[in-house]
Amino acid sequence: MTDDAGRTGGGDGPLARARTAIETRSLTALAVLTSAALVVAFYYPTATVLIEAVVVDGAVTVSVFAEVLTDPFYFGELARLLSGESPAAVLGSLLSPDRRLGIVGFTAYQAVLSTLASVALGLPAAYLLARFEFPGRRTLRSLTIVPFVLPSIMVAVGFVATFGDNGTLNAALAALGLPPVDLLFTLEAVVIAHAFYNAPLVARVTTAAWESVDASAVETARSLGAGPVRAFVDVVAPQVYPAVLTGAALTFVFTFGTFPIVLALGGFQLATVEVFVYRLVRDLSYAEAAALAIIELVISLGVLLAYLRYEARNSTSTRGARPLPRRPLVPPAPTLRELLPRAGLGVYSVAAGILFVAPIASMILASVTGGDGALTLDHYRFLIERQQTGAAFQVRPWPAIRNSLAFAAAATLLALPMGVVVAVLTTRRYRGRTLVDAAAMAPLAVSGIIVGLGLLRGLVFGVEIAEWRIAASGAVAIVVAHAVSGYPFVVRTVSPGLSGLDRSLVESARALGASRARVIRDVELPLVWPAVVAGAAFAFAISIGEFTSTVVLATGADAYTMPVAIERFIGRRLGPATAMGVVLLVVTGLSFVVIERLGGDHRGL
Amino acid sequence: MGSERAPGGDGRGDTAGDADGADAPIAVELDGVSKRYGETAAVDDVSLRVREGEFFTLVGPSGCGKTTTLRLIAGFEESTSGTVRFGGESMAGVPPEDRDVGVVFQSYALFPHMTVGENVAYGLNFADPPEGTTRDERVADLLDLVDLPDATDRDPESLSGGQQQRIAMARALAPGPDVLLLDEPMSALDARLRERLRAQVKRIQSELGITTIYVTHDQEEALAVSDRVAVMNGGTPEQVAPPRTVYRRPATRFVAEFVGDNNVFAGGVVDIPEAGELAVDVDGGDETHRVAVGGDEEAEAEEATATQLPDIGDRIAFCVRPEHLRVASADKPAGGETGAPAGENALRATVASAEFLGETTRVTLDWGDRELLVRAVDPLDGAVTVGFDPSDAHVIDVESR
């Protein structure tokens, strides 16, 4: 090999040159395609809705905003402050017992309560997962992701089955001879349901931070004279605390924008902003809905921004040299200091176990229990009858299953390449990277109602471009909406893997002659393949469980999915809804097994 | 003449520096200490005594138990059996915070959420600064000591690895510990920086006169800074001695091969021509070689090196350092430039490869089916003769018949 024949690889023909050209530009091309998809599927539709809040009858105005902001119905006593009353008077009425919070105030209030409950429930789990060793610890750690992808409407049904008048909780209380409690349509039920969703999230981020505390740092503090408690307060807590705040901030944002849980468990009497936006949309008050949605978005983004600024100031990169050794769950010595925390964890585990298992178990139980309390398959029979004899306007089970699976598969196929491209673009370092990151992640922050509405009025009703009327079917719009809400999770699972890859792997491949796109295909993707599969599972699960934008887009169309079907069935007896919930649970579970199998075959590592 | 050797061996006269420390009281004592994880013993029945003010090093390959030994001394681990004593007092059940030790880790373990000043001051929350000094003065003094006087308000992560290591050192020293424990504090740094820092660590240690126990896998580092070295293998120290003794009179084959380059020969003793000298039929050789035994009292004073005197018929192993193997081209007359004496312990070998190291060249020779390492000044090639002085051979193992 005396010349460079090996390098050019006999690629002098026009075909080979074209291929090289495509390869070198394919990353750019994919980036452009992804951006275009985002504009069509997210930015344009969202903008068309939001613009209604400030453009009335063709003129720009802030009157809609002003009305919303000064309406005590939305802002409670704060509205009076915004409409010019003296702060002292407003403060006085805020402190009085019969204060009005308004819808926004109530939404923030329940979000704060939900956040506190999630942190209180999540921290002991993090302590257990980060500091103790026991069989099944890894499995339990992985399971903390499950509530996050459970279809919210199904969880809501599970909660109704648990806390409802004839729910398992009251059945258990009756068996103990205690009076029944009525938790349904109360703030407590909503807060508990939110904790069900978000406590595992708090536990996850906190566990990760706790595990990355360097044991050497704790040992150094000990050697310098700090006792075990003092070392925890001075060294461990400051490194875990930011993660708890991360979990809390995310929980606040998620619960501030909550929709299906409140719709099913709270009804309109406990309406949050998002529920009210939905109601306004149904009443065709688009301008007011848009204004309210913008205010919601501003508050959510404000919290996220404040949090990100805090994080930037307090971020410390942990070297993660040596994690703290885990303690065995079986106490090594029967001393009070060893027994007390374990006893506490035992009590916690029972309570948490009930909270996390009860809704699903109750739903399954309710689906096979008749009105008289006897075991029955009536509810499933109802589903079959409805399938055979249901009228055209009625929701039938099979189309819901078929639609759900088809939409989820299509949405995953769309979300996966988008997510991978964005992950590649945001793990590389360049100016303006944070901007790209933020623009790509925006779908997470914007109300699903607004996205749904934008797609409905933009894509489904059609857009006129140069005398061509371009309109998509409701099904296409749903797939697009699902892909948009699912792909940020692909980004979030693939990015850490990509940024964790040794740069010299990429550089070696480049030096050997591979184009940037080839390196992604040949080196990076195979190495992060498990994360890609996990991302696909995420996108699929998000799509299957998506309710908010689907319920908007499925109006009138027959493109309803399983979650929509569940919601329609709730109106009647609970039985059919729980049966549909079990169907959703089984279909989702089987899909996960299939994705795991498909992905497992070409696992790169 | 190529090498300067005193007749009667090099082992003499290197204890002057240690002798005055030999009477110092024992600061740290390990008495039959073992640490077992299930079936495996990380530390196996270790007994050691570290004198006050001594720079004592635990050196060995990874997994030899040196770090576990240090962690047992610091109190981060409980020993399975045996006792750790500080100044004669048992440390059983005494938590790390009550042991008056300062620890520097390989990762430095600077608290990332505190400034450099806060890091150094942390131990002063639990111990008073020396009389007449305030907390701030103490921090400033220690930052001066490690040559980073202006670092007080800096963020630990903004410092280089070497600077972080020095801050970790200052932090460990601030409360005035009785014993300083260093766990591979330099292995994350580059070679040049490591050399500079180890000199600084040594300077600070002798300035303060603090008892220091140092863990490293780098035998060169161990030889450079220590008053005494414990060479560990498989959870036990194979030799505890001053660096020169460890280098010149290794107690075991493991020590001989772990500390520096070495050539180990095995063979049977065929004759004892005179007291202190053996005639050995070396495996793989075709001549009988003469090897000196005994004659190094100071090495025998260190109990670990004591080996029994071999008899005729015993099998022995002995080692000769590469720099003590004199080598000359085979076609050159004996006693030429490289000074290989004729006839004495001569071996014939061929040059396999050479690494030019600057001062010398490290040459690998093929000798039969095994390799020999020699140092050479001039380039070598082809067939060579190799010789060594009987007193440069050191017996490391005797197997009685």
PDB file of N, CA and C in Angstrom, chain A residues 342-374:
ATOM      1  N   ARG A 342     -34.978   1.227  58.940  1.00  0.00           N
ATOM      2  CA  ARG A 342     -35.545   0.103  58.189  1.00  0.00           C
ATOM      3  C   ARG A 342     -37.016  -0.079  58.528  1.00  0.00           C
ATOM      4  N   ALA A 343     -37.356   0.127  59.809  1.00  0.00           N
ATOM      5  CA  ALA A 343     -38.765   0.028  60.194  1.00  0.00           C
ATOM      6  C   ALA A 343     -39.569   1.105  59.473  1.00  0.00           C
ATOM      7  N   GLY A 344     -39.010   2.339  59.424  1.00  0.00           N
ATOM      8  CA  GLY A 344     -39.683   3.430  58.716  1.00  0.00           C
ATOM      9  C   GLY A 344     -39.910   3.072  57.261  1.00  0.00           C
ATOM     10  N   LEU A 345     -38.861   2.511  56.634  1.00  0.00           N
ATOM     11  CA  LEU A 345     -38.980   2.135  55.228  1.00  0.00           C
ATOM     12  C   LEU A 345     -40.017   1.035  55.043  1.00  0.00           C
ATOM     13  N   GLY A 346     -40.107   0.146  56.025  1.00  0.00           N
ATOM     14  CA  GLY A 346     -41.094  -0.929  55.946  1.00  0.00           C
ATOM     15  C   GLY A 346     -42.498  -0.361  55.899  1.00  0.00           C
ATOM     16  N   VAL A 347     -42.798   0.570  56.824  1.00  0.00           N
ATOM     17  CA  VAL A 347     -44.119   1.201  56.857  1.00  0.00           C
ATOM     18  C   VAL A 347     -44.374   1.920  55.544  1.00  0.00           C
ATOM     19  N   TYR A 348     -43.329   2.659  55.093  1.00  0.00           N
ATOM     20  CA  TYR A 348     -43.471   3.404  53.841  1.00  0.00           C
ATOM     21  C   TYR A 348     -43.780   2.468  52.679  1.00  0.00           C
ATOM     22  N   SER A 349     -43.025   1.339  52.609  1.00  0.00           N
ATOM     23  CA  SER A 349     -43.199   0.427  51.476  1.00  0.00           C
ATOM     24  C   SER A 349     -44.616  -0.106  51.405  1.00  0.00           C
ATOM     25  N   VAL A 350     -45.195  -0.411  52.573  1.00  0.00           N
ATOM     26  CA  VAL A 350     -46.571  -0.919  52.579  1.00  0.00           C
ATOM     27  C   VAL A 350     -47.513   0.156  52.035  1.00  0.00           C
ATOM     28  N   ALA A 351     -47.363   1.396  52.552  1.00  0.00           N
ATOM     29  CA  ALA A 351     -48.231   2.481  52.102  1.00  0.00           C
ATOM     30  C   ALA A 351     -48.053   2.741  50.609  1.00  0.00           C
ATOM     31  N   ALA A 352     -46.790   2.815  50.173  1.00  0.00           N
ATOM     32  CA  ALA A 352     -46.520   3.088  48.763  1.00  0.00           C
ATOM     33  C   ALA A 352     -47.026   1.948  47.897  1.00  0.00           C
ATOM     34  N   GLY A 353     -46.826   0.717  48.368  1.00  0.00           N
ATOM     35  CA  GLY A 353     -47.299  -0.442  47.624  1.00  0.00           C
ATOM     36  C   GLY A 353     -48.794  -0.361  47.388  1.00  0.00           C
ATOM     37  N   ILE A 354     -49.534  -0.003  48.458  1.00  0.00           N
ATOM     38  CA  ILE A 354     -50.985   0.132  48.325  1.00  0.00           C
ATOM     39  C   ILE A 354     -51.326   1.218  47.316  1.00  0.00           C
ATOM     40  N   LEU A 355     -50.646   2.367  47.444  1.00  0.00           N
ATOM     41  CA  LEU A 355     -50.967   3.493  46.563  1.00  0.00           C
ATOM     42  C   LEU A 355     -50.727   3.140  45.095  1.00  0.00           C
ATOM     43  N   PHE A 356     -49.597   2.431  44.838  1.00  0.00           N
ATOM     44  CA  PHE A 356     -49.250   2.211  43.439  1.00  0.00           C
ATOM     45  C   PHE A 356     -49.936   0.988  42.845  1.00  0.00           C
ATOM     46  N   VAL A 357     -50.251   0.022  43.700  1.00  0.00           N
ATOM     47  CA  VAL A 357     -50.861  -1.195  43.170  1.00  0.00           C
ATOM     48  C   VAL A 357     -52.391  -1.072  43.168  1.00  0.00           C
ATOM     49  N   ALA A 358     -52.921  -0.379  44.211  1.00  0.00           N
ATOM     50  CA  ALA A 358     -54.368  -0.341  44.381  1.00  0.00           C
ATOM     51  C   ALA A 358     -55.141   0.136  43.145  1.00  0.00           C
ATOM     52  N   PRO A 359     -54.746   1.247  42.497  1.00  0.00           N
ATOM     53  CA  PRO A 359     -55.567   1.705  41.367  1.00  0.00           C
ATOM     54  C   PRO A 359     -55.677   0.670  40.261  1.00  0.00           C
ATOM     55  N   ILE A 360     -54.541   0.041  39.922  1.00  0.00           N
ATOM     56  CA  ILE A 360     -54.558  -0.938  38.838  1.00  0.00           C
ATOM     57  C   ILE A 360     -55.345  -2.174  39.284  1.00  0.00           C
ATOM     58  N   ALA A 361     -55.038  -2.633  40.511  1.00  0.00           N
ATOM     59  CA  ALA A 361     -55.731  -3.819  41.018  1.00  0.00           C
ATOM     60  C   ALA A 361     -57.234  -3.559  41.118  1.00  0.00           C
ATOM     61  N   SER A 362     -57.594  -2.377  41.625  1.00  0.00           N
ATOM     62  CA  SER A 362     -59.014  -2.051  41.766  1.00  0.00           C
ATOM     63  C   SER A 362     -59.700  -2.017  40.413  1.00  0.00           C
ATOM     64  N   MET A 363     -58.985  -1.478  39.416  1.00  0.00           N
ATOM     65  CA  MET A 363     -59.576  -1.405  38.086  1.00  0.00           C
ATOM     66  C   MET A 363     -59.857  -2.806  37.557  1.00  0.00           C
ATOM     67  N   ILE A 364     -58.864  -3.694  37.711  1.00  0.00           N
ATOM     68  CA  ILE A 364     -59.044  -5.071  37.235  1.00  0.00           C
ATOM     69  C   ILE A 364     -60.191  -5.730  37.994  1.00  0.00           C
ATOM     70  N   LEU A 365     -60.215  -5.504  39.317  1.00  0.00           N
ATOM     71  CA  LEU A 365     -61.260  -6.096  40.142  1.00  0.00           C
ATOM     72  C   LEU A 365     -62.625  -5.570  39.728  1.00  0.00           C
ATOM     73  N   ALA A 366     -62.714  -4.240  39.563  1.00  0.00           N
ATOM     74  CA  ALA A 366     -64.008  -3.640  39.216  1.00  0.00           C
ATOM     75  C   ALA A 366     -64.506  -4.136  37.864  1.00  0.00           C
ATOM     76  N   SER A 367     -63.553  -4.482  36.965  1.00  0.00           N
ATOM     77  CA  SER A 367     -63.969  -4.903  35.628  1.00  0.00           C
ATOM     78  C   SER A 367     -64.632  -6.274  35.652  1.00  0.00           C
ATOM     79  N   VAL A 368     -64.429  -7.018  36.732  1.00  0.00           N
ATOM     80  CA  VAL A 368     -65.066  -8.347  36.816  1.00  0.00           C
ATOM     81  C   VAL A 368     -66.049  -8.410  37.975  1.00  0.00           C
ATOM     82  N   THR A 369     -66.460  -7.239  38.486  1.00  0.00           N
ATOM     83  CA  THR A 369     -67.405  -7.216  39.589  1.00  0.00           C
ATOM     84  C   THR A 369     -68.698  -6.542  39.127  1.00  0.00           C
ATOM     85  N   GLY A 370     -69.817  -7.175  39.400  1.00  0.00           N
ATOM     86  CA  GLY A 370     -71.094  -6.603  39.016  1.00  0.00           C
ATOM     87  C   GLY A 370     -71.611  -5.626  40.057  1.00  0.00           C
ATOM     88  N   GLY A 371     -72.767  -5.039  39.792  1.00  0.00           N
ATOM     89  CA  GLY A 371     -73.349  -4.080  40.712  1.00  0.00           C
ATOM     90  C   GLY A 371     -73.679  -4.692  42.066  1.00  0.00           C
ATOM     91  N   ASP A 372     -73.931  -6.022  42.077  1.00  0.00           N
ATOM     92  CA  ASP A 372     -74.265  -6.681  43.336  1.00  0.00           C
ATOM     93  C   ASP A 372     -73.028  -7.182  44.065  1.00  0.00           C
ATOM     94  N   GLY A 373     -71.867  -6.932  43.516  1.00  0.00           N
ATOM     95  CA  GLY A 373     -70.625  -7.322  44.176  1.00  0.00           C
ATOM     96  C   GLY A 373     -70.146  -8.711  43.801  1.00  0.00           C
ATOM     97  N   ALA A 374     -70.925  -9.433  42.984  1.00  0.00           N
ATOM     98  CA  ALA A 374     -70.515 -10.775  42.593  1.00  0.00           C
ATOM     99  C   ALA A 374     -69.602 -10.713  41.369  1.00  0.00           C
TER     100      ALA A 374
END
